[in-house]
Tab-separated table of C-alpha atoms and ligand atoms in Angstrom:
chain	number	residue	atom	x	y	z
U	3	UNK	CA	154.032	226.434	170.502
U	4	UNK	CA	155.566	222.685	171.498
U	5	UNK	CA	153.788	222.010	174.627
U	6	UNK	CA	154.283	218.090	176.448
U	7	UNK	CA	152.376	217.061	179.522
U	8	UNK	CA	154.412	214.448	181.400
U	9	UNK	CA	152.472	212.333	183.573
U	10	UNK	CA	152.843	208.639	185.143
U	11	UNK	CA	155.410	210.933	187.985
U	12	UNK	CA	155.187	208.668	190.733
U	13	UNK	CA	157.585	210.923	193.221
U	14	UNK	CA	158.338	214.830	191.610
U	15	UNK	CA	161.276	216.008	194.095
U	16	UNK	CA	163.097	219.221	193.966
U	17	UNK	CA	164.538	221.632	195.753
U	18	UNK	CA	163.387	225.231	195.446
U	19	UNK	CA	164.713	227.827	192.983
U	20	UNK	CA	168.214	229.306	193.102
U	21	UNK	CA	171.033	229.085	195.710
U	22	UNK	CA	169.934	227.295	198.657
U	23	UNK	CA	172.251	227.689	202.056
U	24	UNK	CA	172.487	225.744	205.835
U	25	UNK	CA	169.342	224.148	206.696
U	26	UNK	CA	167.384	225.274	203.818
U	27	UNK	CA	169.729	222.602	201.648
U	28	UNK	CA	167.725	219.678	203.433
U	29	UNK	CA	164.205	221.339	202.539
U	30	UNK	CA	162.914	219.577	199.259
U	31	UNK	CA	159.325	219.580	197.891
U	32	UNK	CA	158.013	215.983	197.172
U	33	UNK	CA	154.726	215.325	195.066
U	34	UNK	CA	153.586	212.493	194.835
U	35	UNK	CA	151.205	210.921	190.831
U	36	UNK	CA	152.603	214.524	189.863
U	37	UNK	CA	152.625	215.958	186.168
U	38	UNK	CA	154.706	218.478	183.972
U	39	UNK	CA	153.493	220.516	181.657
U	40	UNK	CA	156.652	222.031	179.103
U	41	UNK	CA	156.139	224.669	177.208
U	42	UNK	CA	158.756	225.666	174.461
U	43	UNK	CA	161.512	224.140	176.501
U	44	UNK	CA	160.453	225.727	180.055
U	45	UNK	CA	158.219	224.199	182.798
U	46	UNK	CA	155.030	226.067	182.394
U	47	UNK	CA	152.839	223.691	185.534
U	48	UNK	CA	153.815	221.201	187.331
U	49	UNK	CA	151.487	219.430	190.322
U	50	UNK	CA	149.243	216.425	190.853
U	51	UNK	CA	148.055	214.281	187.788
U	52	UNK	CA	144.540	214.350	188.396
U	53	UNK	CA	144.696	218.307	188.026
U	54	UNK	CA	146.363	218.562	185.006
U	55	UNK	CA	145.575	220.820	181.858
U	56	UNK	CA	145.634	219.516	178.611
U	57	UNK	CA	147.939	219.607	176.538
U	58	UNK	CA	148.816	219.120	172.647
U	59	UNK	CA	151.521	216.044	173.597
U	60	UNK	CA	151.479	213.336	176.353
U	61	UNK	CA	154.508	211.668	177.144
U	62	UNK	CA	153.835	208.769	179.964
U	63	UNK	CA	157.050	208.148	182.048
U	64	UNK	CA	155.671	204.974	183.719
U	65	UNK	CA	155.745	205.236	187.077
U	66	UNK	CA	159.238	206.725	187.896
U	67	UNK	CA	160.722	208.939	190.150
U	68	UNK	CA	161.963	212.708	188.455
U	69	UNK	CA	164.086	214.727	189.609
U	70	UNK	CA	165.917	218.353	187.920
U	71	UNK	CA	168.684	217.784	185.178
U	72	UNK	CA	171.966	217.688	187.110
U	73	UNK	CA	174.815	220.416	186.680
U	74	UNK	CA	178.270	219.842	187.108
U	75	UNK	CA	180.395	222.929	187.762
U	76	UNK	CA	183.525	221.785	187.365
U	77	UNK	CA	185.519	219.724	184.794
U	78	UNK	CA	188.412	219.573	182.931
U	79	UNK	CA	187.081	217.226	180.097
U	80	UNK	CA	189.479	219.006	177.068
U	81	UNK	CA	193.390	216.874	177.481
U	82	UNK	CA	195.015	214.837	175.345
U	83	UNK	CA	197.848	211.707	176.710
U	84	UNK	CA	197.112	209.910	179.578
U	85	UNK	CA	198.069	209.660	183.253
U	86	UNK	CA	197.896	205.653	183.511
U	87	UNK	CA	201.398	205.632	184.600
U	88	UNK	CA	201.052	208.465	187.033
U	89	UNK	CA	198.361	205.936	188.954
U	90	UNK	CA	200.594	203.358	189.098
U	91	UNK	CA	203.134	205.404	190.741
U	92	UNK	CA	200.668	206.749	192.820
U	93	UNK	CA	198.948	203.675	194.342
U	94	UNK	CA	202.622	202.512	194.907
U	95	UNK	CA	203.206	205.642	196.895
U	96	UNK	CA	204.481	208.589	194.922
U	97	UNK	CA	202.668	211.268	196.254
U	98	UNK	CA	200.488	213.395	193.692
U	99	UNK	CA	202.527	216.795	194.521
U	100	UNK	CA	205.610	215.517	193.831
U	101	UNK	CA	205.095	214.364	190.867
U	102	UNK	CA	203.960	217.776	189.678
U	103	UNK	CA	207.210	219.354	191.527
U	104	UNK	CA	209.578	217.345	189.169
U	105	UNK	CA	207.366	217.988	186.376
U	106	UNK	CA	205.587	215.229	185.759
U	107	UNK	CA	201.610	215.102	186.689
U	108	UNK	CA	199.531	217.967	185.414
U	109	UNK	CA	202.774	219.343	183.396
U	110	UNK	CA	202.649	215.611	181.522
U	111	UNK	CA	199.225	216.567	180.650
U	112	UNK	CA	200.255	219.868	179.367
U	113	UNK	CA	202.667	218.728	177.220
U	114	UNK	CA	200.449	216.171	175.482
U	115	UNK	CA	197.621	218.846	175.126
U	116	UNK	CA	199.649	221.656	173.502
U	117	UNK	CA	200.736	219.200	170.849
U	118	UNK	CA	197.012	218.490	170.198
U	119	UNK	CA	194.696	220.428	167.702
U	120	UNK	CA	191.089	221.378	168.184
U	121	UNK	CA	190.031	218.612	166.094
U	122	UNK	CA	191.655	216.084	168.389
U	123	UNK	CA	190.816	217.830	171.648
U	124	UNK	CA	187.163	217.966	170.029
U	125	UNK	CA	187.755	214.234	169.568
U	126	UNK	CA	188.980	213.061	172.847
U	127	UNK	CA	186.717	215.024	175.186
U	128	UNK	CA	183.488	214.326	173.291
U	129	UNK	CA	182.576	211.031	174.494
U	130	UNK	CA	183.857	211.975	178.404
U	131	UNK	CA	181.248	214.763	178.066
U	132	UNK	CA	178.884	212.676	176.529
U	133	UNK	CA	179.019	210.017	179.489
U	134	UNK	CA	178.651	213.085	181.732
U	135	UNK	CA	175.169	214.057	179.805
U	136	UNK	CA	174.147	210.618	180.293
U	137	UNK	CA	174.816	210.358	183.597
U	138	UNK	CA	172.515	213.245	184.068
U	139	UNK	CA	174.385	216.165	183.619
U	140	UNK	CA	172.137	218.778	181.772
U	141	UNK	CA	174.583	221.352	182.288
U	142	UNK	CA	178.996	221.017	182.413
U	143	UNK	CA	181.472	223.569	183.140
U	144	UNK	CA	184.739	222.327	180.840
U	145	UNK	CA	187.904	224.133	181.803
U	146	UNK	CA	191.191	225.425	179.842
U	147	UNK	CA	194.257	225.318	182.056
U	148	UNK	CA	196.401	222.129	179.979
U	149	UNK	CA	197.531	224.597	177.877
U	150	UNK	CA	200.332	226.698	179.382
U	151	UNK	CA	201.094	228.491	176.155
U	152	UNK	CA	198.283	231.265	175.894
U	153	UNK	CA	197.264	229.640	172.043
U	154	UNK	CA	197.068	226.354	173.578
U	155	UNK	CA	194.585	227.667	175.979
U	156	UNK	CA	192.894	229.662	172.925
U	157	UNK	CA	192.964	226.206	171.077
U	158	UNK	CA	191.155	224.049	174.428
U	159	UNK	CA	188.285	227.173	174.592
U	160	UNK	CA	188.110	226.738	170.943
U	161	UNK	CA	187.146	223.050	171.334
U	162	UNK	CA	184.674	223.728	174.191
U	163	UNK	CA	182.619	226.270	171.295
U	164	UNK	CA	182.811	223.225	168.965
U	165	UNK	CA	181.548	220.773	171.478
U	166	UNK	CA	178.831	223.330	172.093
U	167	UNK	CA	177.626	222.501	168.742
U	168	UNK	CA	177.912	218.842	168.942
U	169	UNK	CA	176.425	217.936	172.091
U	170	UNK	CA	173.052	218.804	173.014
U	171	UNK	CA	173.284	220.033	176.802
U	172	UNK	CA	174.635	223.346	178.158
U	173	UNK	CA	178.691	223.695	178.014
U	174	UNK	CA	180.427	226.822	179.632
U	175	UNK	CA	183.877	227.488	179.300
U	176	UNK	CA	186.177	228.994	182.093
U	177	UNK	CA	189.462	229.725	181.264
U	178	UNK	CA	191.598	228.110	183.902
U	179	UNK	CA	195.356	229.596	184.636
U	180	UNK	CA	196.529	226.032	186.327
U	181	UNK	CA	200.226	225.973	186.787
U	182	UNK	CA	203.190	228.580	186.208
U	183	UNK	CA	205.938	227.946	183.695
U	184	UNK	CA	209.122	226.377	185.250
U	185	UNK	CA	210.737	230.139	184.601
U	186	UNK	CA	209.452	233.477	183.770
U	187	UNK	CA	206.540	233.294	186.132
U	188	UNK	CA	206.377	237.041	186.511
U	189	UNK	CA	206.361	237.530	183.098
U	190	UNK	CA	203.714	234.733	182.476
U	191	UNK	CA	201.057	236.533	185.494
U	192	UNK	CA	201.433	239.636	183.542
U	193	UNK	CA	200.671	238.261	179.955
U	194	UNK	CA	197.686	236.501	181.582
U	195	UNK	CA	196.181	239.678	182.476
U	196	UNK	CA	197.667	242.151	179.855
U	197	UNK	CA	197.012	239.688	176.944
U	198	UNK	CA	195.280	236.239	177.287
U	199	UNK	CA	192.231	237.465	179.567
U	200	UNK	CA	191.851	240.610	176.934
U	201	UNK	CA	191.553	238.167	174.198
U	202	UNK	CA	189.330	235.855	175.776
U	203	UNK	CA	187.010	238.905	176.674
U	204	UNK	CA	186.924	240.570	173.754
U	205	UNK	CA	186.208	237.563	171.492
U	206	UNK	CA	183.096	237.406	170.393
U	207	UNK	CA	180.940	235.546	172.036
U	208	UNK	CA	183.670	235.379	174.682
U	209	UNK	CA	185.669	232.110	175.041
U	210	UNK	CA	185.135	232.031	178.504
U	211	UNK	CA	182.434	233.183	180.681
U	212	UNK	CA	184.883	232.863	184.123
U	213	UNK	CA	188.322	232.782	185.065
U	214	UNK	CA	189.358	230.636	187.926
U	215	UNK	CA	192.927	230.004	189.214
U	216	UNK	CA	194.260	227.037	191.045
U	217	UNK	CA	196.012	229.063	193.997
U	218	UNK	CA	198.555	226.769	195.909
U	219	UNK	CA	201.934	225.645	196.767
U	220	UNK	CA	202.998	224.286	193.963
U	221	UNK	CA	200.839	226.137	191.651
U	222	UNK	CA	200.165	229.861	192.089
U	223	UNK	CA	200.480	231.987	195.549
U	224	UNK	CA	197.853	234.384	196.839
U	225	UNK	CA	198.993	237.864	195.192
U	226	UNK	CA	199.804	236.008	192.118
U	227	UNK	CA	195.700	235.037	192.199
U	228	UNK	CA	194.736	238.107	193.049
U	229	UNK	CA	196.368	240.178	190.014
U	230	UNK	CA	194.686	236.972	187.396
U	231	UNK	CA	191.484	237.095	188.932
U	232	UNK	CA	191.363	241.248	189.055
U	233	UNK	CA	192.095	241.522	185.455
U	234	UNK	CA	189.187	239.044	184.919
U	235	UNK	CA	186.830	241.021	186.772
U	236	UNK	CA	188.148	244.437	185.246
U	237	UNK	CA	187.316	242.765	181.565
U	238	UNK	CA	183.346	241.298	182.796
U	239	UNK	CA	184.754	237.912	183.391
U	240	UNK	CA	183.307	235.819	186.651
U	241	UNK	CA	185.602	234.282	188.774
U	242	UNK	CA	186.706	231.186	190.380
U	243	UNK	CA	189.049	229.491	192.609
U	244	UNK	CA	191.179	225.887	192.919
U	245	UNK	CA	191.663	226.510	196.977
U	246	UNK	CA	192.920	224.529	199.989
U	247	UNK	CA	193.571	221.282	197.940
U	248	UNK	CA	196.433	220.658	199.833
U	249	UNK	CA	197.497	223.802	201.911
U	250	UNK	CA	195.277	226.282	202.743
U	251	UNK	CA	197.435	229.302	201.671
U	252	UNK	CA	194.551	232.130	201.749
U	253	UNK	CA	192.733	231.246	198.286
U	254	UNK	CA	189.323	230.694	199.914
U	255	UNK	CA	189.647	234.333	201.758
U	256	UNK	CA	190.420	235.433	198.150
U	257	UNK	CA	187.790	234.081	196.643
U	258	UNK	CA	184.948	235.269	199.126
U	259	UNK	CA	186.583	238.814	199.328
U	260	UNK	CA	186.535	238.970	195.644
U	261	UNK	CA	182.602	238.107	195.105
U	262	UNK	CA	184.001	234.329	193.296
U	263	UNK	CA	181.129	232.554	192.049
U	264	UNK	CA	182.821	229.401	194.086
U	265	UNK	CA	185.749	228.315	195.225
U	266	UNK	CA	186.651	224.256	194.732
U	267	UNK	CA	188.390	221.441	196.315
U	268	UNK	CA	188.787	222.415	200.142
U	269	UNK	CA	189.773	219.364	201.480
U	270	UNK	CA	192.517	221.250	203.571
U	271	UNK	CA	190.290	223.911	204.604
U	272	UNK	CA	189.753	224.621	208.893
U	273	UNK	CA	187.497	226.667	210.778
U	274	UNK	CA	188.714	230.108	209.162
U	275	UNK	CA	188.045	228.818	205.348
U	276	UNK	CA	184.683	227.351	206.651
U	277	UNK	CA	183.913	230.733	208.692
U	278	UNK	CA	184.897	233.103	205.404
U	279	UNK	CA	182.499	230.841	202.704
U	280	UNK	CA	179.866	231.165	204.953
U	281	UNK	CA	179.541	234.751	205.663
U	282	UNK	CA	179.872	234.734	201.825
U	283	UNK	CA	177.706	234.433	199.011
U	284	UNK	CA	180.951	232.085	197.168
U	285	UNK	CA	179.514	228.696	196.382
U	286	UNK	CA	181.923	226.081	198.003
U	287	UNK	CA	181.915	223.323	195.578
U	288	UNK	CA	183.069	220.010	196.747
U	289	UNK	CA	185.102	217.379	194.986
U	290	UNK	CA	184.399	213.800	196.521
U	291	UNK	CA	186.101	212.209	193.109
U	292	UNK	CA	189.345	213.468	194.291
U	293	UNK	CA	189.102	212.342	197.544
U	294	UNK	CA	188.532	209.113	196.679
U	295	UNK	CA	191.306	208.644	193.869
U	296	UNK	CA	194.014	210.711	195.455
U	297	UNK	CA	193.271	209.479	199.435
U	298	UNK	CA	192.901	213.218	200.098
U	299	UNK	CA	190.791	214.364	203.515
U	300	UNK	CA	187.241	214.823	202.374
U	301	UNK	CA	186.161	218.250	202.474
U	302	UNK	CA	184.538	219.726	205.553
U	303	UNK	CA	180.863	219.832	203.926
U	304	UNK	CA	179.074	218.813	206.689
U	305	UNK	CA	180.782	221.808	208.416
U	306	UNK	CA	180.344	224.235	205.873
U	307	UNK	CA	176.495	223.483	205.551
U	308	UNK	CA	175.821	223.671	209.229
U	309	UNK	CA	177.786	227.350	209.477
U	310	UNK	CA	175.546	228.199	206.658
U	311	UNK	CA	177.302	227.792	203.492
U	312	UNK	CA	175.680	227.542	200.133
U	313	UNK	CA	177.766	223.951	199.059
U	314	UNK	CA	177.443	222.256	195.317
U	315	UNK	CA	179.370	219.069	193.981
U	316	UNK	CA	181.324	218.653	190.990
U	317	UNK	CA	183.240	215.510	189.287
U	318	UNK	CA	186.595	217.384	189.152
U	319	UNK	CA	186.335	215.561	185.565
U	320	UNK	CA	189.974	215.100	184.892
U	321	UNK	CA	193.107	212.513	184.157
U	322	UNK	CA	195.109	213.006	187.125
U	323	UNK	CA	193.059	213.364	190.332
U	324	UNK	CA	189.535	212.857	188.958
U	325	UNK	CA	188.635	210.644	186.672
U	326	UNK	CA	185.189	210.407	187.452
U	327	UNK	CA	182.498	210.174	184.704
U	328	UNK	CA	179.513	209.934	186.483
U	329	UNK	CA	177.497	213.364	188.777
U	330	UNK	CA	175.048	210.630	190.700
U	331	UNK	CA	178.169	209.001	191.453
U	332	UNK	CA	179.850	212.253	192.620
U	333	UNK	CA	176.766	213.025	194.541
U	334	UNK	CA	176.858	209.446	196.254
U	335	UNK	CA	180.594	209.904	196.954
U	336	UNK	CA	179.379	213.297	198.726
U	337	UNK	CA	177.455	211.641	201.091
U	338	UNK	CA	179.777	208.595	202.255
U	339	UNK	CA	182.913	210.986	202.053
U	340	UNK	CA	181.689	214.282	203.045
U	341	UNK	CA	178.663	213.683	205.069
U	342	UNK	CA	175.922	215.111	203.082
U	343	UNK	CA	172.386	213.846	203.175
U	344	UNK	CA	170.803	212.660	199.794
U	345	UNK	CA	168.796	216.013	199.913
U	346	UNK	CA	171.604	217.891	200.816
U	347	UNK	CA	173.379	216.257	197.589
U	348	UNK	CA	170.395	216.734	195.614
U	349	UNK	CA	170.195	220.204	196.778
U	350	UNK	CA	174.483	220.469	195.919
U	351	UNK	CA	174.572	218.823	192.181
U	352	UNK	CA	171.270	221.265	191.067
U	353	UNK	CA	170.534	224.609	192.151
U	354	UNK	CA	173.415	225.088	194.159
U	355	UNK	CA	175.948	223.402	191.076
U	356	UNK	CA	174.211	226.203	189.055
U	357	UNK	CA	174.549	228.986	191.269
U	358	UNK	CA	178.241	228.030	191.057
U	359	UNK	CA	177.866	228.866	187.370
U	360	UNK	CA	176.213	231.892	187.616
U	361	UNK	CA	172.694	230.534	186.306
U	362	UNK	CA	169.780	230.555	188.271
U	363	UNK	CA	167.433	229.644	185.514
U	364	UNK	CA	167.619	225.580	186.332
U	365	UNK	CA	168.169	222.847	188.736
U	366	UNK	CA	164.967	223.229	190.176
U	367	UNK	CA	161.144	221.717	189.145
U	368	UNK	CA	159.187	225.026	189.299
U	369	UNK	CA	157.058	227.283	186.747
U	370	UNK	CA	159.547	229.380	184.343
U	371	UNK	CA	162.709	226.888	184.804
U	372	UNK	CA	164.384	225.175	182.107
U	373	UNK	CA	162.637	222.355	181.473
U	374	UNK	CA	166.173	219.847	182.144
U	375	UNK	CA	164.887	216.713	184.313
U	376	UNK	CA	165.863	213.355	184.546
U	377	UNK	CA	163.398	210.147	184.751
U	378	UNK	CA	165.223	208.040	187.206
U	379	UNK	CA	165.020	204.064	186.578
U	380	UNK	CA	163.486	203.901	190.021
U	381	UNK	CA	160.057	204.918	191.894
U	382	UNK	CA	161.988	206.496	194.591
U	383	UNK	CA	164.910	209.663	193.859
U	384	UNK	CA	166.995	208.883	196.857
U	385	UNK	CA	168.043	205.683	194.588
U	386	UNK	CA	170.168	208.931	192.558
U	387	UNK	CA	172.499	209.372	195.771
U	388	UNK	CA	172.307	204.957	196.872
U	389	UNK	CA	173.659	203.630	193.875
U	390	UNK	CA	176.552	203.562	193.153
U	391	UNK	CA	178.436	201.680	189.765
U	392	UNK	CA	175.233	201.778	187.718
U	393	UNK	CA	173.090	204.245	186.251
U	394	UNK	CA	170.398	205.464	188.052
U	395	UNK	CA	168.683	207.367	185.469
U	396	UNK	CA	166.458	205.956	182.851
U	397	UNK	CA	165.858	209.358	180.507
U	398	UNK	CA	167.721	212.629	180.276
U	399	UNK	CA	165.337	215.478	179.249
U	400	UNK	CA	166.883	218.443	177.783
U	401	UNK	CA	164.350	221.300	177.694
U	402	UNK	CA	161.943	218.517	177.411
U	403	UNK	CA	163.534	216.416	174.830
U	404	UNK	CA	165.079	213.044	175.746
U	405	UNK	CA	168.776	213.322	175.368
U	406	UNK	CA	169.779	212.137	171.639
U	407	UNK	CA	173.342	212.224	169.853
U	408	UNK	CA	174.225	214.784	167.256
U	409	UNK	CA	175.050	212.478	164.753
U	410	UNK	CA	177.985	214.578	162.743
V	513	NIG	O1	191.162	220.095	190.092
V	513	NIG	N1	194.235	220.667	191.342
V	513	NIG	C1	194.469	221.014	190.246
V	513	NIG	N2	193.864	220.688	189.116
V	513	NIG	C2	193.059	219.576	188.860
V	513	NIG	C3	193.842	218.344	188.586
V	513	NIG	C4	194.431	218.356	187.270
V	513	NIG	C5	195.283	217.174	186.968
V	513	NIG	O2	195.773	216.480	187.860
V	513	NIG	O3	195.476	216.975	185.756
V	513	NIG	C6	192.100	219.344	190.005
V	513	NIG	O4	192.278	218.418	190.804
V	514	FE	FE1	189.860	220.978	189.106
């Protein structure tokens, strides 16, 4: 039985165990000269120094402020080329849509990442995860959806399992469906559901654990969505939605009438999108990185948390609208841009991030949680959500172990 006592906590915050909605968002507990006892991975006490237990191992952290490993819900680490020129064009005014309508943005990316094999996708996205996990990020969602052909998005879930085994925090693959072909779209819907969501159900362990869809103008309408994401459910897959980016075209409603664990983006979302997530249990995961790169309107999460929505933050991880390496900086971005508090983000980027996932084993400091915290560099944790172009965490712990490379 491993068992660690940390001690020299000089602020413990954390929210409280799973999902966390409105108000309660805000509501963190704080202990101050606080210790954490670990137990094969899993917090097993946690309270003030002076009434610890003993325990086999003491690990010291000086003095800092700890806070729960960070998860971030929603990347697309796994592509191949680059969109360098594509940000040119853009700060010089081509807007982002348009250069997906003449088939240039994500559909660039596509075409480099087909042409890539696992071993290169494996390649490129391992250090971009690896910044991620440094950053603080105990647990990533990676996305498909660069594929188009159904065995390039085999081959980009097939790199997620071998990144599993190469880095040491949680990875979960979700098998995005991201933008019709040019022609044949009707055909392509029905394959998705007759033949690539079979597949990636039936695999064993399944190459995805969700399916989400990016449901838009230029991407894929509502009843398009709704056939994908019903032949996920029918084969035990979660699901997920890419909604109100730019239009609001009714993939939020989707998403909360079909039980999605969350739906993302929203920057175009109004009063009925905000009414819909929260009368729903649908996590509505914001996307400040996004905002910032592509001068999109923040979305409404100061709205959505006083109607009562459950809200989490994600990097959006990606080449053309998100390249963001960094969850504290997402989380600071989330207060400028969308008017969180820094409890609120906390609150967004942990237990709420995970609920997004479907876990509701971490992102909180309490007895029987994964043991994933982070020692920040700083006595106080709101430094996570103030700084921003530096790290503000000293040590990752991964089911308290300090975050190492897997040398291979
Ligand atoms: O979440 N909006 C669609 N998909 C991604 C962007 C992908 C890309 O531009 O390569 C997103 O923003
Ligand atoms: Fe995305």
């Amino acid at each position: 039985m491993a068992e660690t006592l940390f001690t020299g906590i000089a602020q413990l915050v954390t929210p409280a165990p799973g999902p966390q909605r409105g108000a309660a968002m805000r509501q963190l507990t704080a202990l101050k000269d606080a210790a954490l006892l670990v137990r094969d991975g899993v917090i097993a006490w946690m309270g003030h120094e002076k009434e610890a237990p003993r325990a086999e191992h003491t690990h010291d952290l000086g003095g800092v402020a700890v806070v729960p490993g960070l998860t971030d819900p929603h990347t697309h680490a796994v592509w191949a080329g680059d969109r360098l020129a594509d940000f040119e064009a853009r700060v010089e005014g081509v807007p982002y849509e348009e250069m997906l309508a003449r088939g240039g943005g994500i559909r660039s990316t596509m075409r480099a990442t087909a042409g890539a094999d696992v071993t290169e996708l494996v390649r490129l996205a391992r250090p971009r995860l690896w910044a991620l996990a440094q950053s603080g990020a105990t647990t990533i969602e990676v996305k498909s959806g660069y594929g188009l052909a159904f065995e390039a998005e085999v081959r980009m879930l097939e790199a997620v399992r071998t990144l599993q085994t190469l880095l040491p925090v949680t990875l979960l693959p979700t098998l995005l469906i991201h933008v019709p072909p040019t022609e044949g779209r009707e055909a392509y819907v029905r394959g998705v559901c007759e033949e690539l969501i079979p597949k990636v159900a039936r695999t064993r362990p399944p190459l995805a654990t969700a399916v989400d869809v990016f449901c838009e103008r230029e991407a894929f309408q509502g009843e398009e969505a709704r056939a994908i994401l019903t032949a996920a459910r029918a084969h035990g897959l979660r699901v997920k939605v890419h909604a109100d980016q730019f239009h609001a075209i009714g993939g939020t409603e989707l998403a909360c009438e079909l039980g999605a664990l969350s739906v993302d983006h929203l920057e175009a979302s109004g009063a009925p999108q905000i009414k819909a997530l929260a009368a729903s249990s649908t996590v509505a995961t914001v996307l400040p990185g996004v905002t910032l790169h592509l001068g999109l309107p923040a979305a409404p999460a100061r709205s959505l948390i006083d109607a009562g929505a459950c809200v989490a933050i994600g990097t959006d991880l990606n080449p053309g609208s998100s390249p963001l390496f960094s969850v504290p900086l997402a989380l600071a971005l989330a207060v400028r841009l969308n008017g969180l508090t820094p409890a609120e983000a906390l609150t967004a980027s942990t237990v709420n991030a995970a609920a997004a996932l479907g876990l509701r084993d971490r992102g909180a400091l309490a007895v029987g949680q994964r043991a994933d915290f982070l020692a920040l560099h700083s006595a106080d944790w709101r430094d996570l959500a103030y700084t921003l172009g530096a790290n503000p965490i000293r040590t990752v712990f991964v089911g308290g172990q300090a975050l190492k490379e897997i040398h291979s």
